[in-house]
Every structure is written in structure tokens, then in C-alpha cells.
PDB file of C-alpha atoms in Angstrom:
ATOM      1  CA  MET A   3       0.000   0.000   0.000  1.00 39.00           C
ATOM      2  CA  GLY A   4       1.361   3.374  -0.961  1.00 46.00           C
ATOM      3  CA  LYS A   5       1.863   6.394   1.242  1.00 52.00           C
ATOM      4  CA  ILE A   6      -0.529   9.327   1.223  1.00 51.00           C
ATOM      5  CA  PRO A   7       1.296  12.286  -0.283  1.00 56.00           C
ATOM      6  CA  LEU A   8       1.640  15.073   2.271  1.00 58.00           C
ATOM      7  CA  HIS A   9       0.909  17.751  -0.312  1.00 56.00           C
ATOM      8  CA  LYS A  10      -2.575  16.347  -1.041  1.00 58.00           C
ATOM      9  CA  LYS A  11      -5.462  18.133   0.631  1.00 64.00           C
ATOM     10  CA  GLY A  12      -8.063  16.188   2.532  1.00 60.00           C
ATOM     11  CA  ASN A  13      -9.030  14.844   5.902  1.00 58.00           C
ATOM     12  CA  ARG A  14      -7.004  12.230   7.705  1.00 53.00           C
ATOM     13  CA  LEU A  15      -7.951  10.223  10.756  1.00 55.00           C
ATOM     14  CA  LYS A  16      -5.236   9.501  13.266  1.00 55.00           C
ATOM     15  CA  THR A  17      -5.766   5.935  14.478  1.00 54.00           C
ATOM     16  CA  GLY A  18      -3.802   6.221  17.694  1.00 51.00           C
ATOM     17  CA  ASN A  19      -0.298   6.434  19.055  1.00 56.00           C
ATOM     18  CA  GLY A  20       0.588   3.221  20.802  1.00 52.00           C
ATOM     19  CA  THR A  21      -0.256   3.215  24.492  1.00 58.00           C
ATOM     20  CA  GLU A  22      -1.618   6.765  24.727  1.00 60.00           C
ATOM     21  CA  GLU A  23      -4.716   7.156  22.532  1.00 62.00           C
ATOM     22  CA  HIS A  24      -7.319   5.136  20.628  1.00 59.00           C
ATOM     23  CA  PRO A  25      -9.416   7.610  18.597  1.00 72.00           C
ATOM     24  CA  THR A  26     -11.207   4.993  16.477  1.00 77.00           C
ATOM     25  CA  GLN A  27     -12.647   3.412  19.640  1.00 82.00           C
ATOM     26  CA  THR A  28     -13.673   6.904  20.743  1.00 83.00           C
ATOM     27  CA  LEU A  29     -15.623   7.419  17.524  1.00 86.00           C
ATOM     28  CA  THR A  30     -17.424   4.131  18.145  1.00 87.00           C
ATOM     29  CA  ASP A  31     -18.176   5.143  21.735  1.00 88.00           C
ATOM     30  CA  LEU A  32     -19.448   8.589  20.706  1.00 89.00           C
ATOM     31  CA  PHE A  33     -21.723   7.027  18.092  1.00 89.00           C
ATOM     32  CA  THR A  34     -23.028   4.590  20.704  1.00 90.00           C
ATOM     33  CA  MET A  35     -23.706   7.412  23.160  1.00 88.00           C
ATOM     34  CA  GLN A  36     -25.521   9.400  20.475  1.00 90.00           C
ATOM     35  CA  GLU A  37     -27.588   6.324  19.662  1.00 90.00           C
ATOM     36  CA  THR A  38     -28.527   5.552  23.269  1.00 90.00           C
ATOM     37  CA  GLN A  39     -28.851   9.046  24.750  1.00 92.00           C
ATOM     38  CA  LYS A  40     -29.972  11.020  21.657  1.00 89.00           C
ATOM     39  CA  ASP A  41     -27.753  14.004  22.487  1.00 91.00           C
ATOM     40  CA  LEU A  42     -24.146  14.239  23.634  1.00 92.00           C
ATOM     41  CA  GLN A  43     -24.381  17.738  25.120  1.00 93.00           C
ATOM     42  CA  GLY A  44     -24.449  17.799  28.903  1.00 92.00           C
ATOM     43  CA  LEU A  45     -24.200  14.064  29.547  1.00 96.00           C
ATOM     44  CA  SER A  46     -22.576  12.652  32.689  1.00 97.00           C
ATOM     45  CA  ILE A  47     -20.090   9.814  32.321  1.00 97.00           C
ATOM     46  CA  ALA A  48     -18.166   7.824  34.908  1.00 97.00           C
ATOM     47  CA  PHE A  49     -14.947   6.111  33.923  1.00 95.00           C
ATOM     48  CA  VAL A  50     -14.141   3.187  36.208  1.00 94.00           C
ATOM     49  CA  GLY A  51     -10.959   1.131  36.333  1.00 89.00           C
ATOM     50  CA  ASN A  52      -7.425   1.532  35.118  1.00 86.00           C
ATOM     51  CA  LEU A  53      -7.553   5.076  33.810  1.00 90.00           C
ATOM     52  CA  LYS A  54      -3.787   5.531  33.723  1.00 88.00           C
ATOM     53  CA  TYR A  55      -3.035   2.857  31.121  1.00 85.00           C
ATOM     54  CA  GLU A  56      -6.360   2.586  29.271  1.00 82.00           C
ATOM     55  CA  ARG A  57      -5.794   4.483  26.017  1.00 79.00           C
ATOM     56  CA  THR A  58      -9.492   4.325  25.128  1.00 84.00           C
ATOM     57  CA  VAL A  59     -10.218   6.461  28.206  1.00 89.00           C
ATOM     58  CA  HIS A  60      -7.539   9.019  27.289  1.00 88.00           C
ATOM     59  CA  SER A  61      -9.021   9.605  23.828  1.00 88.00           C
ATOM     60  CA  PHE A  62     -12.598   9.470  25.072  1.00 90.00           C
ATOM     61  CA  CYS A  63     -11.923  12.190  27.675  1.00 90.00           C
ATOM     62  CA  LEU A  64     -10.445  14.474  25.017  1.00 89.00           C
ATOM     63  CA  ALA A  65     -13.550  14.008  22.863  1.00 90.00           C
ATOM     64  CA  CYS A  66     -15.888  14.561  25.818  1.00 89.00           C
ATOM     65  CA  ALA A  67     -14.393  18.031  26.178  1.00 89.00           C
ATOM     66  CA  LEU A  68     -15.952  18.935  22.821  1.00 90.00           C
ATOM     67  CA  PHE A  69     -19.461  18.263  24.112  1.00 92.00           C
ATOM     68  CA  GLY A  70     -19.435  19.706  27.633  1.00 90.00           C
ATOM     69  CA  ILE A  71     -19.771  16.264  29.150  1.00 95.00           C
ATOM     70  CA  ARG A  72     -19.464  16.027  32.959  1.00 97.00           C
ATOM     71  CA  LEU A  73     -16.824  13.437  33.924  1.00 97.00           C
ATOM     72  CA  PHE A  74     -16.557  11.307  37.054  1.00 98.00           C
ATOM     73  CA  PHE A  75     -13.463   9.174  37.653  1.00 96.00           C
ATOM     74  CA  CYS A  76     -13.286   6.047  39.834  1.00 93.00           C
ATOM     75  CA  ALA A  77      -9.846   4.480  39.837  1.00 88.00           C
ATOM     76  CA  PRO A  78      -7.654   2.608  42.287  1.00 82.00           C
ATOM     77  CA  ASP A  79      -4.866   4.673  43.869  1.00 80.00           C
ATOM     78  CA  GLY A  80      -2.057   5.220  41.393  1.00 82.00           C
ATOM     79  CA  LEU A  81      -4.207   4.415  38.350  1.00 85.00           C
ATOM     80  CA  SER A  82      -5.881   7.782  37.753  1.00 89.00           C
ATOM     81  CA  LEU A  83      -5.685   9.709  34.488  1.00 91.00           C
ATOM     82  CA  PRO A  84      -2.340  11.073  33.290  1.00 90.00           C
ATOM     83  CA  GLN A  85      -1.666  14.683  34.286  1.00 94.00           C
ATOM     84  CA  GLU A  86      -1.626  15.794  30.628  1.00 92.00           C
ATOM     85  CA  THR A  87      -5.230  14.656  30.186  1.00 92.00           C
ATOM     86  CA  LEU A  88      -6.344  16.327  33.414  1.00 95.00           C
ATOM     87  CA  ALA A  89      -4.569  19.546  32.394  1.00 95.00           C
ATOM     88  CA  TYR A  90      -6.369  19.488  29.034  1.00 93.00           C
ATOM     89  CA  LEU A  91      -9.757  19.020  30.714  1.00 95.00           C
ATOM     90  CA  THR A  92      -8.964  21.887  33.092  1.00 96.00           C
ATOM     91  CA  ARG A  93      -7.959  24.185  30.209  1.00 96.00           C
ATOM     92  CA  LYS A  94     -11.238  23.353  28.452  1.00 94.00           C
ATOM     93  CA  LYS A  95     -13.174  24.077  31.676  1.00 95.00           C
ATOM     94  CA  ILE A  96     -14.683  20.588  31.768  1.00 94.00           C
ATOM     95  CA  GLN A  97     -16.253  19.583  35.083  1.00 96.00           C
ATOM     96  CA  PHE A  98     -14.663  16.470  36.530  1.00 97.00           C
ATOM     97  CA  SER A  99     -14.291  14.862  39.926  1.00 97.00           C
ATOM     98  CA  PHE A 100     -12.671  11.831  41.545  1.00 96.00           C
ATOM     99  CA  HIS A 101     -14.520   9.219  43.577  1.00 93.00           C
ATOM    100  CA  GLN A 102     -13.588   6.076  45.465  1.00 86.00           C
ATOM    101  CA  ASN A 103     -17.118   4.717  45.514  1.00 88.00           C
ATOM    102  CA  LEU A 104     -19.351   4.260  42.492  1.00 91.00           C
ATOM    103  CA  ASP A 105     -22.458   4.137  44.677  1.00 92.00           C
ATOM    104  CA  GLU A 106     -22.136   7.849  45.539  1.00 93.00           C
ATOM    105  CA  ILE A 107     -22.420   8.947  41.884  1.00 96.00           C
ATOM    106  CA  ILE A 108     -24.435   6.235  40.102  1.00 97.00           C
ATOM    107  CA  SER A 109     -27.715   8.176  40.278  1.00 98.00           C
ATOM    108  CA  TYR A 110     -26.187  11.082  38.284  1.00 97.00           C
ATOM    109  CA  LEU A 111     -24.879   9.043  35.357  1.00 98.00           C
ATOM    110  CA  ASP A 112     -25.972   8.619  31.770  1.00 97.00           C
ATOM    111  CA  ILE A 113     -23.013   6.420  30.793  1.00 97.00           C
ATOM    112  CA  LEU A 114     -20.875   4.099  32.897  1.00 97.00           C
ATOM    113  CA  TYR A 115     -17.624   3.262  31.098  1.00 94.00           C
ATOM    114  CA  ILE A 116     -15.918   0.259  32.681  1.00 94.00           C
ATOM    115  CA  THR A 117     -12.363  -0.761  31.799  1.00 90.00           C
ATOM    116  CA  ARG A 118     -10.254  -3.746  32.707  1.00 82.00           C
ATOM    117  CA  LEU A 119      -7.307  -3.399  35.066  1.00 73.00           C
ATOM    118  CA  GLN A 120      -4.728  -4.792  32.618  1.00 64.00           C
ATOM    119  CA  THR A 121      -2.802  -6.442  35.439  1.00 61.00           C
ATOM    120  CA  ASP A 122       0.188  -6.954  33.134  1.00 60.00           C
ATOM    121  CA  LYS A 123       0.763  -3.179  33.277  1.00 59.00           C
ATOM    122  CA  LEU A 124       0.469  -2.846  37.056  1.00 58.00           C
ATOM    123  CA  THR A 125       3.658  -2.254  39.002  1.00 60.00           C
ATOM    124  CA  SER A 126       1.931  -3.113  42.263  1.00 57.00           C
ATOM    125  CA  THR A 127      -0.070  -6.158  43.209  1.00 49.00           C
ATOM    126  CA  ASP A 128      -1.843  -4.300  45.983  1.00 52.00           C
ATOM    127  CA  PRO A 129      -5.152  -6.156  46.423  1.00 51.00           C
ATOM    128  CA  THR A 130      -7.013  -2.872  47.016  1.00 55.00           C
ATOM    129  CA  CYS A 131      -6.664  -2.291  43.261  1.00 54.00           C
ATOM    130  CA  PHE A 132      -9.454  -4.796  42.817  1.00 54.00           C
ATOM    131  CA  ASP A 133     -11.908  -3.188  45.286  1.00 56.00           C
ATOM    132  CA  LEU A 134     -13.899  -1.572  42.453  1.00 60.00           C
ATOM    133  CA  TYR A 135     -14.522  -4.905  40.746  1.00 68.00           C
ATOM    134  CA  PRO A 136     -16.628  -6.564  39.710  1.00 85.00           C
ATOM    135  CA  LEU A 137     -19.534  -4.268  38.927  1.00 93.00           C
ATOM    136  CA  LYS A 138     -22.575  -6.044  40.369  1.00 94.00           C
ATOM    137  CA  LEU A 139     -26.320  -5.592  40.156  1.00 95.00           C
ATOM    138  CA  ASP A 140     -26.234  -4.101  43.668  1.00 94.00           C
ATOM    139  CA  HIS A 141     -24.260  -1.141  42.278  1.00 94.00           C
ATOM    140  CA  LEU A 142     -27.101  -0.358  39.868  1.00 97.00           C
ATOM    141  CA  VAL A 143     -29.960  -0.133  42.377  1.00 96.00           C
ATOM    142  CA  ASN A 144     -30.002   3.685  42.247  1.00 97.00           C
ATOM    143  CA  ALA A 145     -29.040   3.996  38.580  1.00 98.00           C
ATOM    144  CA  PRO A 146     -31.352   5.950  36.286  1.00 98.00           C
ATOM    145  CA  SER A 147     -33.300   3.744  33.872  1.00 97.00           C
ATOM    146  CA  HIS A 148     -31.585   5.312  30.840  1.00 96.00           C
ATOM    147  CA  LEU A 149     -28.051   4.466  32.076  1.00 98.00           C
ATOM    148  CA  LYS A 150     -25.960   2.465  29.616  1.00 97.00           C
ATOM    149  CA  ILE A 151     -22.810   0.555  30.509  1.00 97.00           C
ATOM    150  CA  LEU A 152     -20.039   0.608  27.918  1.00 94.00           C
ATOM    151  CA  HIS A 153     -16.810  -1.406  27.858  1.00 92.00           C
ATOM    152  CA  PRO A 154     -14.084  -1.198  25.180  1.00 88.00           C
ATOM    153  CA  LEU A 155     -13.442  -4.977  25.417  1.00 85.00           C
ATOM    154  CA  PRO A 156     -11.869  -7.440  25.830  1.00 85.00           C
ATOM    155  CA  ARG A 157     -13.454  -8.035  29.173  1.00 86.00           C
ATOM    156  CA  ASN A 158     -12.083  -9.902  32.163  1.00 84.00           C
ATOM    157  CA  ASN A 159     -13.976 -10.062  35.472  1.00 86.00           C
ATOM    158  CA  GLU A 160     -14.817  -6.366  35.884  1.00 90.00           C
ATOM    159  CA  ILE A 161     -18.545  -6.807  35.156  1.00 94.00           C
ATOM    160  CA  ASP A 162     -20.544  -9.548  36.826  1.00 94.00           C
ATOM    161  CA  PRO A 163     -22.205 -11.688  34.116  1.00 95.00           C
ATOM    162  CA  SER A 164     -25.599 -11.136  35.782  1.00 96.00           C
ATOM    163  CA  ILE A 165     -25.546  -7.600  34.316  1.00 96.00           C
ATOM    164  CA  ASP A 166     -25.104  -8.818  30.729  1.00 95.00           C
ATOM    165  CA  HIS A 167     -28.825  -9.307  30.133  1.00 93.00           C
ATOM    166  CA  THR A 168     -30.072  -6.124  31.804  1.00 96.00           C
ATOM    167  CA  PRO A 169     -31.210  -3.014  29.898  1.00 95.00           C
ATOM    168  CA  PHE A 170     -28.093  -1.255  31.258  1.00 97.00           C
ATOM    169  CA  ALA A 171     -25.619  -3.484  29.388  1.00 96.00           C
ATOM    170  CA  TYR A 172     -24.670  -2.044  26.015  1.00 94.00           C
ATOM    171  CA  TYR A 173     -21.217  -3.543  25.481  1.00 91.00           C
ATOM    172  CA  PHE A 174     -22.362  -6.588  23.465  1.00 83.00           C
ATOM    173  CA  THR A 175     -25.194  -4.875  21.596  1.00 73.00           C
ATOM    174  CA  LYS A 176     -25.182  -5.193  17.843  1.00 56.00           C
ATOM    175  CA  ASP A 177     -27.719  -3.750  15.427  1.00 50.00           C
ATOM    176  CA  PRO A 178     -29.580  -6.370  13.352  1.00 37.00           C
TER     177      PRO A 178
END
């Protein structure tokens, strides 16, 4: 396959840069949110899991800044978002907050974005890293009926299988 000449005009889509970003997954996630929530403006999203090493989260947060989306972050100690991403969100005046407990924010959410821990990237085997997992039906008791759970896949044990067949689960949904 040939190279695209740099002097040619036209749009190009950056497909990521290794471990830092995953813009094509972000486009999929934005489309899914538009499909399930009808409007992206003013949504509230919680990102749960390994936010430091999950490149889908990095790209998704940058895109959320374009739509005034309120962000909630739930991550084990040491696995929060990189400072560059937080600085970008601050510059764009995006509301965000950090939480240790999903139960305190679940009632405010439109989207719950769960990621896997990627234990191969952890430098610590501190068992408290796993306190957020798995997401269980009990966590969803106070969730609004329109909440959708997204996951970039592949999935490990971060979502209890009992959630898979609820109206909240949107990670395996395919259009006919």
C-alpha cells in the first residue's frame, strides 16, 4: 500500500499512538452514546478502572471536552488519568471529579464506562486495586433507567455476568 502524499489536501484520521490514545474506539463510543442518549451535550459519564493505562479512556476524555460532558473518575490509587489529560480538561473548563465509591455517583450518570485493570501493566499487586470490581447488580440499584454501561473490550472479570442481560448493558449490543 502506498503512502498518502503530504501535499494532497483532505481529511485524515489519526488511528492512535501506541499506548496513549485510541481515537477509532472513541468514535465508536461517541456514536453509541448518540444512539442511546440522543444528544451528547451535557451528559454525565463515569470512567471506572485503570484510567492511567487505558488508552481508550484518554481519547474518550479528550472528545468529551468537545461536548461539555461532565466526567466522574473512579480508579484505584495510582491508576488515575495522566496529568496531561487532566490539564487538558482543566484548560477546556470541563467539570470532573474523583470518587472512590461508584455508589455515591451512580444516580447522576448517563453512561458508565468500565475498563479492565490490565494487570500486566500494574507495578503493584496491591489487592485494594481490585476493590472496584466486579460491577454487580447491587451497584445499579439507584441507577437511572436510561443508564448504559459501555466497555471497550476485551473483558475480564470487571462486570458480573448477571448484568449482561439487563437493559443497562450495552457492550455486546449489535444492530440487526
